[in-house]
Coordinates of C-alpha atoms and ligand atoms in Angstrom, one line a residue:
X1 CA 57.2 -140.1 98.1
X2 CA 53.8 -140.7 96.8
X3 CA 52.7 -141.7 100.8
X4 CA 53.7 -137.9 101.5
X5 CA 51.1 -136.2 99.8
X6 CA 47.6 -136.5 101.6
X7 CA 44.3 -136.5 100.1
X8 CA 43.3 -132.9 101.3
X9 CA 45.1 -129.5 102.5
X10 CA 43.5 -126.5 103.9
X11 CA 45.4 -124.8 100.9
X12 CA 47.9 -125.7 98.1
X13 CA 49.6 -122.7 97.2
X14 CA 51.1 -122.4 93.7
X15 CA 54.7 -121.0 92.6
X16 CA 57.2 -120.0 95.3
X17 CA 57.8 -116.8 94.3
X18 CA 58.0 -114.4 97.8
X19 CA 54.7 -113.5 97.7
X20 CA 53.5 -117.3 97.8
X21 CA 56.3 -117.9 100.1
X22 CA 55.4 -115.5 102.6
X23 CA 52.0 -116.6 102.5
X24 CA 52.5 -120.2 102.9
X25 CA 55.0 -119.9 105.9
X26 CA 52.4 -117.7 107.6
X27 CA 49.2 -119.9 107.3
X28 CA 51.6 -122.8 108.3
X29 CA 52.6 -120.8 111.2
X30 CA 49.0 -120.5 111.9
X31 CA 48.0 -123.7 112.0
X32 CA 46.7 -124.6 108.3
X33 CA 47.8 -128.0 106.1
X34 CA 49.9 -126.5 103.2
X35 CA 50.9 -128.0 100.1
X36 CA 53.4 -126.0 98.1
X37 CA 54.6 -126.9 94.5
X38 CA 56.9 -125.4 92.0
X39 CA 57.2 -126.3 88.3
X40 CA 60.7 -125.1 88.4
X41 CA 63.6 -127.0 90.4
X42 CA 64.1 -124.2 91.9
X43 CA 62.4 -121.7 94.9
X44 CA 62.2 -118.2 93.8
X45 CA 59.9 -118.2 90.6
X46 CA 60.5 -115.0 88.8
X47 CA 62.2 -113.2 91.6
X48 CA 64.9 -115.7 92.0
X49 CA 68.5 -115.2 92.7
X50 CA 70.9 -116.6 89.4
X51 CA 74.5 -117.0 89.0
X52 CA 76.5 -114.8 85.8
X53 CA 76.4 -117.6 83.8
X54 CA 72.8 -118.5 84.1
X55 CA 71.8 -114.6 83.9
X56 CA 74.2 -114.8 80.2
X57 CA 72.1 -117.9 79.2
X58 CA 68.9 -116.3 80.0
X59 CA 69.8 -113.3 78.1
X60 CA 71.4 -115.3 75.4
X61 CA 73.7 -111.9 74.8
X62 CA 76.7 -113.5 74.2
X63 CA 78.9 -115.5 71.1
X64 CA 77.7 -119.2 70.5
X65 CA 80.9 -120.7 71.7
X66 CA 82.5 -118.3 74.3
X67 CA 81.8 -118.2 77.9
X68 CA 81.9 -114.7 79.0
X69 CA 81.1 -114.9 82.3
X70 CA 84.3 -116.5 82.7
X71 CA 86.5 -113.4 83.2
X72 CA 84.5 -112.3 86.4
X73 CA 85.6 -114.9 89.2
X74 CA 83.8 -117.7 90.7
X75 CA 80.8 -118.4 89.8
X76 CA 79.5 -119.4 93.4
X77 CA 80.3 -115.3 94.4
X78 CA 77.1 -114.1 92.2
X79 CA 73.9 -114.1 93.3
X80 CA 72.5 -111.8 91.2
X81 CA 68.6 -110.8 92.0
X82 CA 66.0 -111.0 88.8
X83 CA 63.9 -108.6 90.8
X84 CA 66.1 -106.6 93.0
X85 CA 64.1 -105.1 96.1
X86 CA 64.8 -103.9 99.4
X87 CA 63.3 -104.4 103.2
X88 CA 62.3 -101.0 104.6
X89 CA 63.7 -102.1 108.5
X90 CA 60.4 -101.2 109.8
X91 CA 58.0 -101.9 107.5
X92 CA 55.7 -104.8 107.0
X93 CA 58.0 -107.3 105.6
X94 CA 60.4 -107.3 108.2
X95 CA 57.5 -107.7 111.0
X96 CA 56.7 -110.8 108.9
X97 CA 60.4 -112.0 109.2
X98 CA 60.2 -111.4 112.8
X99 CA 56.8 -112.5 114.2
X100 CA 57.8 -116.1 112.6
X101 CA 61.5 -116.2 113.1
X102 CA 62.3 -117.1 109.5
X103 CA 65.0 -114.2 110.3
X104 CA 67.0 -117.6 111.9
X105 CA 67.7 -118.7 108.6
X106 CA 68.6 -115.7 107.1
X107 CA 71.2 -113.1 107.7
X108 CA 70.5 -109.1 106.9
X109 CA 72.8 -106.1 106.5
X110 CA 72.2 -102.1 106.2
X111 CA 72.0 -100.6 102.5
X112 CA 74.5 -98.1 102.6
X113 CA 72.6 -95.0 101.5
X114 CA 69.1 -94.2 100.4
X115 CA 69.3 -91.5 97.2
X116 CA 67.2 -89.4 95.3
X117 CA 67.9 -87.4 92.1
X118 CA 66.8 -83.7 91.5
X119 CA 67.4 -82.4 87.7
X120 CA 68.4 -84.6 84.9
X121 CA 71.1 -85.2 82.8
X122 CA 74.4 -83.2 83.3
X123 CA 72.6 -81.2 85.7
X124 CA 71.3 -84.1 87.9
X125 CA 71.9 -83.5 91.6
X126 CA 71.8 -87.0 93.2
X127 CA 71.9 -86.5 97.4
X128 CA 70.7 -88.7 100.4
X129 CA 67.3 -88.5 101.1
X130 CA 67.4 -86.2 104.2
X131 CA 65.4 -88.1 106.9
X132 CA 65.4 -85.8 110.4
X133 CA 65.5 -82.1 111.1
X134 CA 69.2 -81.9 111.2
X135 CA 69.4 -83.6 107.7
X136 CA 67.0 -81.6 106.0
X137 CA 69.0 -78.4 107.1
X138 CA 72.3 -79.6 105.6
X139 CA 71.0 -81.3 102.3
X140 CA 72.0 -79.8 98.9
X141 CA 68.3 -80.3 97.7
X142 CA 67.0 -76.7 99.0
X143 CA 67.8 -73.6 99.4
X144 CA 68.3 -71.6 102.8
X145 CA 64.3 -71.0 103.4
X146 CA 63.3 -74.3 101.7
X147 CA 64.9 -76.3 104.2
X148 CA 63.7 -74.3 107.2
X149 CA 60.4 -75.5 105.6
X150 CA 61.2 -78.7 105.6
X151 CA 62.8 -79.0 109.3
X152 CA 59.6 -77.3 110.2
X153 CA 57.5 -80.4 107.9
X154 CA 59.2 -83.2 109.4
X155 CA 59.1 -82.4 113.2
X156 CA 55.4 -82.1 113.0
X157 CA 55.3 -85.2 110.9
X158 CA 57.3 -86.7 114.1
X159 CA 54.6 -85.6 116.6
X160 CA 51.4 -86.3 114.1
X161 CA 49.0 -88.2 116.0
X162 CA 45.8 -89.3 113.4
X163 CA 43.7 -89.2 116.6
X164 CA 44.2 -86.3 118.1
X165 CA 43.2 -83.4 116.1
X166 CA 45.8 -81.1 118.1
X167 CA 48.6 -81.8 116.1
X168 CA 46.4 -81.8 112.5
X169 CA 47.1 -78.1 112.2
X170 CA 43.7 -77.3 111.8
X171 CA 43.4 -79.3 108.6
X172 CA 40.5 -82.0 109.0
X173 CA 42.3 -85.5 108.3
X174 CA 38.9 -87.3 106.6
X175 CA 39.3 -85.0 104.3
X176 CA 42.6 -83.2 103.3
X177 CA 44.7 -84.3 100.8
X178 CA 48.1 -84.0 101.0
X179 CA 48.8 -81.3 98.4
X180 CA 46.8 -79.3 101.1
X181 CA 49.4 -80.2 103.8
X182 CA 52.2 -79.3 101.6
X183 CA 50.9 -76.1 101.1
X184 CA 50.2 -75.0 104.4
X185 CA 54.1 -75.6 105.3
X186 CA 54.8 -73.9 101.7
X187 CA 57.1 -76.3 101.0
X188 CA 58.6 -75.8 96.9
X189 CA 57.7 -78.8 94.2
X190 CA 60.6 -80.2 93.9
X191 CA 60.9 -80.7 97.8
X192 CA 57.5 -82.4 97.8
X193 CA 59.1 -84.6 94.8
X194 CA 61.3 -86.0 96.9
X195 CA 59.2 -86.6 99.9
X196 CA 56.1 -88.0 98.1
X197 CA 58.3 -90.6 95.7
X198 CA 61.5 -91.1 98.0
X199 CA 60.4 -91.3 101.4
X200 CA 56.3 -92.2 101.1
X201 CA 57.4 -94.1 98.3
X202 CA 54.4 -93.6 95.9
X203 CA 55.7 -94.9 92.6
X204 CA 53.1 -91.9 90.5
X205 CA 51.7 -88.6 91.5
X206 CA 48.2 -89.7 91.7
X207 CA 48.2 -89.5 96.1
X208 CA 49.0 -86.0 95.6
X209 CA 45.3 -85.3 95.3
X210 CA 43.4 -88.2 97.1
X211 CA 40.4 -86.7 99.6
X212 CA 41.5 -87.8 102.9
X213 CA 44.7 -89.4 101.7
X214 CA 47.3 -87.2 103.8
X215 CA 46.9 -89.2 106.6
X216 CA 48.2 -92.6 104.5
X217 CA 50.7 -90.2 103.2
X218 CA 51.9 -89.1 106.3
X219 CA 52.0 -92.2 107.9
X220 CA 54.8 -93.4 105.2
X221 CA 57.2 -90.7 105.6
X222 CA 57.1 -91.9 109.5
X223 CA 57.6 -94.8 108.1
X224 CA 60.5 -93.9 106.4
X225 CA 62.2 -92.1 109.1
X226 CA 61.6 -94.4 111.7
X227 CA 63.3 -97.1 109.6
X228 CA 66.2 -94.9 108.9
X229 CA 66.7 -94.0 112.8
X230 CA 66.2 -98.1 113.3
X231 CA 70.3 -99.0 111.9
X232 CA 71.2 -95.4 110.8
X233 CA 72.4 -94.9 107.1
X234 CA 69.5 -95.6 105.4
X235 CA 65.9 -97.3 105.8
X236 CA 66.9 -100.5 104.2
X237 CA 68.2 -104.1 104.9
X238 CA 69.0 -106.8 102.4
X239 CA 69.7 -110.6 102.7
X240 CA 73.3 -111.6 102.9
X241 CA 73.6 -113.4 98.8
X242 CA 70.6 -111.8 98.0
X243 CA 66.8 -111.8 98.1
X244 CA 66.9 -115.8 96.8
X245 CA 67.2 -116.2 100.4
X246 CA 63.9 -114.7 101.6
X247 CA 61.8 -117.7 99.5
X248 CA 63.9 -120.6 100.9
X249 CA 63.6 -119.1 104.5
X250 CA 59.8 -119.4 104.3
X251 CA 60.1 -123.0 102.9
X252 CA 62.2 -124.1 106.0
X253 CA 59.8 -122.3 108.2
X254 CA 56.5 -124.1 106.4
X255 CA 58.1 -126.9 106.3
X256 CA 59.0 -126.8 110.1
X257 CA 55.3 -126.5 110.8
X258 CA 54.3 -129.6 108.3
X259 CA 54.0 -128.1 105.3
X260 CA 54.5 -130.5 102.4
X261 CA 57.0 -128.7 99.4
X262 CA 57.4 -129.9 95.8
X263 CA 59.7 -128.7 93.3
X264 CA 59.9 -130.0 89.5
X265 CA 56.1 -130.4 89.8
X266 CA 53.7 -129.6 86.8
X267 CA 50.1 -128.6 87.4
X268 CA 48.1 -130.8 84.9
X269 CA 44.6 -130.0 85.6
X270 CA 42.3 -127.5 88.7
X271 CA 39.6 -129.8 89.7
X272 CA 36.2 -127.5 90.0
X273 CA 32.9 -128.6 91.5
X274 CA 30.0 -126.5 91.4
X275 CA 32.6 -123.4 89.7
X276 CA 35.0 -123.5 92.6
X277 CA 38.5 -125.4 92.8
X278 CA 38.5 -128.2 95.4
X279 CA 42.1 -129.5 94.0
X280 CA 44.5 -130.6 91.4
X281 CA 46.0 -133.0 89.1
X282 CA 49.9 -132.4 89.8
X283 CA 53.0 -134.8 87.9
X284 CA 55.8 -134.8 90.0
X285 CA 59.2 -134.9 87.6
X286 CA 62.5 -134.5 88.7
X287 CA 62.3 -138.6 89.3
X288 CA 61.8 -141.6 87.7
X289 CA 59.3 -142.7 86.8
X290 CA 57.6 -139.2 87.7
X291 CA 54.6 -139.2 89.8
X292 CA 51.2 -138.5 88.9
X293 CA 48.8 -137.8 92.1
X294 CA 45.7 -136.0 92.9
X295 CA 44.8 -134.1 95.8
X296 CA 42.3 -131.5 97.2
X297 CA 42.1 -128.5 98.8
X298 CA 39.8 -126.0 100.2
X299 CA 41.5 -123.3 98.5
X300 CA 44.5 -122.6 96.2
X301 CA 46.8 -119.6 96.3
X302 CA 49.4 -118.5 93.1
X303 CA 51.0 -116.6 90.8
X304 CA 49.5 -115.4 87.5
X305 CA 51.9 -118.0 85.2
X306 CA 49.8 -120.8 86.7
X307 CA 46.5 -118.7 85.6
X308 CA 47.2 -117.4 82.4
X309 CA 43.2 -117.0 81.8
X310 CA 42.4 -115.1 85.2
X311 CA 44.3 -112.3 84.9
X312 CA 45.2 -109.0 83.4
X313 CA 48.3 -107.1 81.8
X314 CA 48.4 -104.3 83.3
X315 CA 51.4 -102.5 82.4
X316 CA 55.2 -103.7 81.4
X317 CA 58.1 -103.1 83.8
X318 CA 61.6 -102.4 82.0
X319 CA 64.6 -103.6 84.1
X320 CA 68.0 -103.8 83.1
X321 CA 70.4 -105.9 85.0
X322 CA 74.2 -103.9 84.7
X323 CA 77.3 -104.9 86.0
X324 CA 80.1 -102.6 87.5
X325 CA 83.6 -102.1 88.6
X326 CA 82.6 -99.1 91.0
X327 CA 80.1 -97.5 93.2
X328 CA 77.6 -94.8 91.7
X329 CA 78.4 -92.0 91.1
X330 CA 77.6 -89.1 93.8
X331 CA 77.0 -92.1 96.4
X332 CA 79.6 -91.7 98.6
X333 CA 81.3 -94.9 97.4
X334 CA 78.3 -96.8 99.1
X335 CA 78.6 -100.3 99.3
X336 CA 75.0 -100.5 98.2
X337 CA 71.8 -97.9 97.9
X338 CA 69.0 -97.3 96.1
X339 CA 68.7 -94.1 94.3
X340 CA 65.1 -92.8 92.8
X341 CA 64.4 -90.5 90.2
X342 CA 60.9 -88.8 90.7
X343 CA 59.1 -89.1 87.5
X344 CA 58.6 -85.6 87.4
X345 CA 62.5 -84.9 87.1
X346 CA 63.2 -86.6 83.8
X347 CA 59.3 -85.8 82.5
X348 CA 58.5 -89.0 83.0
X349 CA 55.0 -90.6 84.5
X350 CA 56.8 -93.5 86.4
X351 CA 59.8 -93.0 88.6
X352 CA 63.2 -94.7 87.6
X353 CA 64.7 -97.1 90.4
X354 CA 68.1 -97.8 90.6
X355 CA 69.1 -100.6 93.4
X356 CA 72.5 -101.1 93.7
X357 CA 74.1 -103.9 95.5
X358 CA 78.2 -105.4 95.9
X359 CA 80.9 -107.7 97.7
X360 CA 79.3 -106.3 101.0
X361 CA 76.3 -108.4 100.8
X362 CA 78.0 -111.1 99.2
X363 CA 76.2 -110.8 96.3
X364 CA 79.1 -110.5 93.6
X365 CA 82.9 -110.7 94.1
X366 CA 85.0 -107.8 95.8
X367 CA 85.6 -105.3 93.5
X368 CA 82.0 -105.4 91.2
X369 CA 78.7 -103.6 91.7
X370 CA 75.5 -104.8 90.4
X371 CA 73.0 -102.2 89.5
X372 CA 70.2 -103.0 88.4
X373 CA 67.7 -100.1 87.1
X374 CA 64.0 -100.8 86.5
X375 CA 60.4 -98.4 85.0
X376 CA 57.2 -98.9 84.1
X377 CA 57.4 -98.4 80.2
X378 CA 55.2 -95.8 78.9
X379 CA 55.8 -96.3 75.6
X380 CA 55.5 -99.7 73.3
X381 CA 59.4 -98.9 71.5
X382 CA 62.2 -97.5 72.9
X383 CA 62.4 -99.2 76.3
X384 CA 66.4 -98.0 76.1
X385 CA 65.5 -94.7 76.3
X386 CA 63.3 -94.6 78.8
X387 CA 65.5 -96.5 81.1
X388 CA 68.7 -94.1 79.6
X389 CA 68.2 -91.4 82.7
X390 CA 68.9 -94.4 85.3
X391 CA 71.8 -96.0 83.1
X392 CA 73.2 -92.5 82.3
X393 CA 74.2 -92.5 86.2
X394 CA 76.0 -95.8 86.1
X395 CA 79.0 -94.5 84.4
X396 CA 81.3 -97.2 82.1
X397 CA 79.5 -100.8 82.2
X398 CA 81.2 -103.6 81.8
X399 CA 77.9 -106.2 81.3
X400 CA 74.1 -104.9 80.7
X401 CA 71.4 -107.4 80.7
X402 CA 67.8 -105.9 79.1
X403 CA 65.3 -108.6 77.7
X404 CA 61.8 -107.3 76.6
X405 CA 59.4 -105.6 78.6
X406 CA 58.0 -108.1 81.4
X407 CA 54.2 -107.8 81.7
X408 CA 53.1 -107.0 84.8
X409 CA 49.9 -109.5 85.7
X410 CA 46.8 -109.0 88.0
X411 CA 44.3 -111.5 89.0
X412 CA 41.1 -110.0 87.1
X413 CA 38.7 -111.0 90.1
X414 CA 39.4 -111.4 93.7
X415 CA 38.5 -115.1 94.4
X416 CA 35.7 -115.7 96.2
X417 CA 33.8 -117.0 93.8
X418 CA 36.0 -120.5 92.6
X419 CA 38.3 -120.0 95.5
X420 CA 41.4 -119.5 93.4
X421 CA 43.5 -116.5 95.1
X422 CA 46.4 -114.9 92.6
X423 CA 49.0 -112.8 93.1
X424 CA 50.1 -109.8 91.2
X425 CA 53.7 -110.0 89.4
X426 CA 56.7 -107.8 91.1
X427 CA 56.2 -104.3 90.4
X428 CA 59.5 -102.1 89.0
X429 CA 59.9 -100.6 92.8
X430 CA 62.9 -101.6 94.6
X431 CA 61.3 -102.0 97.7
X432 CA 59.1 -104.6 98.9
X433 CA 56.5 -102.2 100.4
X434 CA 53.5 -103.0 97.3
X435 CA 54.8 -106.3 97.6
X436 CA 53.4 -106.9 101.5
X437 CA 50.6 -105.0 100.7
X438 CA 49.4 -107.9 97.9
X439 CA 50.1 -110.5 100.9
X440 CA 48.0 -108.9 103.2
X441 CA 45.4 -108.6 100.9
X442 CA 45.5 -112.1 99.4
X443 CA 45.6 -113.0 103.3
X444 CA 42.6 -110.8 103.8
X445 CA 40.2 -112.2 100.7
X446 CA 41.4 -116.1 101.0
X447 CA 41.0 -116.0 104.9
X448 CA 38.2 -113.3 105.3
X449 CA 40.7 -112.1 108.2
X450 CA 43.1 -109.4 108.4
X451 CA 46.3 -110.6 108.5
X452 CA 48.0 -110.0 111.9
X453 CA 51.3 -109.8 113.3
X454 CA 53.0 -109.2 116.4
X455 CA 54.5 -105.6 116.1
X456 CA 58.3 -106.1 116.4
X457 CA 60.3 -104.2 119.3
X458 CA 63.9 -105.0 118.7
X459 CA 64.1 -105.5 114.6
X460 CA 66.6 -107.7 112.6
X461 CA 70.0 -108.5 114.2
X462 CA 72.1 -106.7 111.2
X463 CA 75.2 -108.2 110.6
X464 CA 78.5 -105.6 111.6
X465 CA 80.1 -103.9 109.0
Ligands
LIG1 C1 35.6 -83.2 108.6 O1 35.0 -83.5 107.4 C2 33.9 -84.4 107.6 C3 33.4 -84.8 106.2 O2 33.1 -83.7 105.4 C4 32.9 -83.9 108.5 O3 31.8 -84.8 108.7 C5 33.5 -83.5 109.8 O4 32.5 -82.9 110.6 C6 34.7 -82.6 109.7 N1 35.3 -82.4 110.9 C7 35.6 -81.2 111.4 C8 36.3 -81.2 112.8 O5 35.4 -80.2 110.9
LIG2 C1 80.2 -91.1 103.8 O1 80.7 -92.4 104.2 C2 81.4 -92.4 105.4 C3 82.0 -93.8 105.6 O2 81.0 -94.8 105.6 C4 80.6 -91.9 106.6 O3 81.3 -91.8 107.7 C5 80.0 -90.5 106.2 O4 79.1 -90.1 107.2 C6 79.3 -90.5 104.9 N1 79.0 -89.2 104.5 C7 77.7 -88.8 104.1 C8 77.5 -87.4 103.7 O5 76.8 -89.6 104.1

């Protein structure tokens, strides 16, 4: 083992979360040295994909004695996601997959249906998000007028061109916000509710306002309907048993190109000279005797848990894990979907997520759900209740799985000063779309370089229903 590990890599990356995944199978791909280690003995770090009975250990909610998750099949059927998220078809993520073929080893399906709610409690309305002109005409979320409006919105978000100020309906782009766009269509608030936080997926209101930000804004909903029109039912793919897969794919694919991986492997000490890390002191376990070795680097990539001391809380997300015997309610039965509910709907700051997942991705035996419903908490006590307009559209649970807010880390500089580049912990979103944009720019301050790939004509081969 020990004649595996050389005595300098272009970069050691920490962790093997996705984020470190991702960014160790695409400097491999171009050509740099990669080390990659894990404490754990297995890929995934906090977003990793665990069986029931693991997910009943790690909650501990259960008799000392009895072994609940006994009653719900095999085992070897759940692969149940810690931090469920979805690929938006044609967003960043899946260009990744694609420009380096990592989609070889993997095997992607369409989520059935893409939701949003309007109202709350008893009086919730939950409907697809309408994505084209013909949608937005027969969708229960407007009146008669209102959705005129909105046909009108999304055909000129179709043929908005940033560069050509013909289509910018006299509004100056490099300045407008979007509130100003929304106005001159005179479209209602709860219609921009729905557009601003289920298809240009901001996760607060604060875009609504931004100088110059309609463009960005704009740019997502195109986003978003360009993804739906990619498969048809909704904007989103997932991994055949689950997002586990995604990590484990970028391992094969680094590992393809040379890169060295290392589970079970404790980081003892960062060697500095001159304020910057040049390498580590690593113990390998997992063997005996373990291994001790020392190697550098000219830079080292991670997540916050290996850099408890360079970085920031910056808010707690508040997920709860649920298990099901049916589809959501107001779904049509779908296999799988994500549903939002705009902040503004329940009086919250923070939207409420709700990704929902079954059998169809092999993620859970045939005749089980898993939904899993996440927030940012805005208050320090009653995490239940906040999270109680997501679980309230569940219906009868048969398992719920809520530990205590998970703090949501951010590296407190940016790196270039000791050369230590750290990621930010997974958001409460159930979409990767915030994830890719931490790669790119943990690509952009480690490399100097913008991170580049090659724009993707024919997507991911999704499996047939
Ligand atoms: C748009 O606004 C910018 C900044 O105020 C200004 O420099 C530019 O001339 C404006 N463009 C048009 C076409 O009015
Ligand atoms: C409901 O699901 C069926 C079967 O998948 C599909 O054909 C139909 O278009 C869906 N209806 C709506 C309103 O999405």
């Amino acid at each position: 083992m020990a004649d595996e590990i050389a005595p300098e890599y272009d970069v050691i990356v920490l962790g093997t979360g996705l984020t470190e995944c991702i960014l160790s199978g695409v400097l491999s791909v171009k050509g740099k040295k990669v080390l990659h280690l894990d404490r754990a003995s297995y890929y995934g770090g906090d977003a990793a994909s665990v069986n029931l009975e693991t997910l009943f250990k790690k909650y501990g909610n259960y008799a000392k004695g009895t072994s609940p998750w006994e009653q719900y099949g095999r085992l070897n059927d759940w692969n149940i996601d810690l931090v469920p998220k979805f690929l938006m078809s044609s967003g960043e993520l899946t260009n990744i997959l694609v420009s380096t073929d990592v989609t070889r080893y993997l095997e992607f399906k369409q989520v059935a249906g893409s939701y949003v709610q309007q109202g709350s409690g008893s009086k919730a309305t939950v409907a697809k998000v309408p994505s084209d002109a013909a949608e937005a005409l027969r969708s229960p979320l407007m009146g008669l007028f209102e959705k005129r409006r909105m046909k009108n919105f999304i055909e000129w978000v179709g043929q908005f061109d940033p560069k050509d100020s013909t289509t910018h309906k006299g509004l100056n782009m490099s300045t407008c916000t979007m509130k100003e766009v929304y106005d001159k269509f005179g479209l209602e608030v709860t219609t921009k509710d729905f557009i601003g936080h289920a298809m240009a997926l901001y996760q607060t209101d604060s875009y609504f306002d931004a100088p110059g930000g309609a463009p960005e804004a704009i740019e997502r909903i195109r986003l978003y309907g360009n993804s739906v029109a990619r498969y048809g039912k909704s904007p989103y793919i997932y991994p055949l048993y689950g997002l586990g897969e995604l990590p484990q794919g970028f391992a094969r694919l680094s590992a393809i190109y040379g890169g060295t991986y290392m589970l079970n492997t404790n980081v003892d000490e960062v060697i500095y000279e001159g304020g910057k890390a040049v390498g580590i002191k690593a113990t390998m376990g997992g063997i005996e005797p373990e291994m001790k070795f020392e190697t550098r680097a000219k830079m080292i990539l991670g997540d916050p848990s290996y850099f408890p001391d360079k970085v920031k809380v910056t808010g707690h997300v508040l997920r709860a894990i649920c298990i099901l015997k049916h589809p959501l309610a107001q779904t049509n039965d779908s296999d799988s979907c994500q549903l939002i509910i705009p902040q503004s709907q329940v009086g919250r700051k923070n939207d409420i997520y709700i990704a929902c997942v079954s059998s169809a991705h092999n993620v859970c035996p045939k005749g089980y759900w898993i939904a899993i419903v996440s927030t940012i908490a805005e208050t320090s006590a009653n995490h239940h209740l906040e999270l109680a307009p997501g679980l309230e559209r569940l219906g009868k649970i048969e398992e719920q799985f809520m530990g205590p807010p998970i703090p949501l880390y951010e590296p407190i500089e940016d790196g270039t000063k000791d050369n230590i580049f750290i990621s930010k912990s997974y958001d409460a979103s159930s979409h990767f779309e915030s994830t890719t944009d931490d790669v790119r720019d943990i690509y952009r301050r480690a490399t100097g370089e913008e991170l580049v790939v090659e724009g993707l004509r024919d997507g991911i081969q999704v499996a047939e229903e």
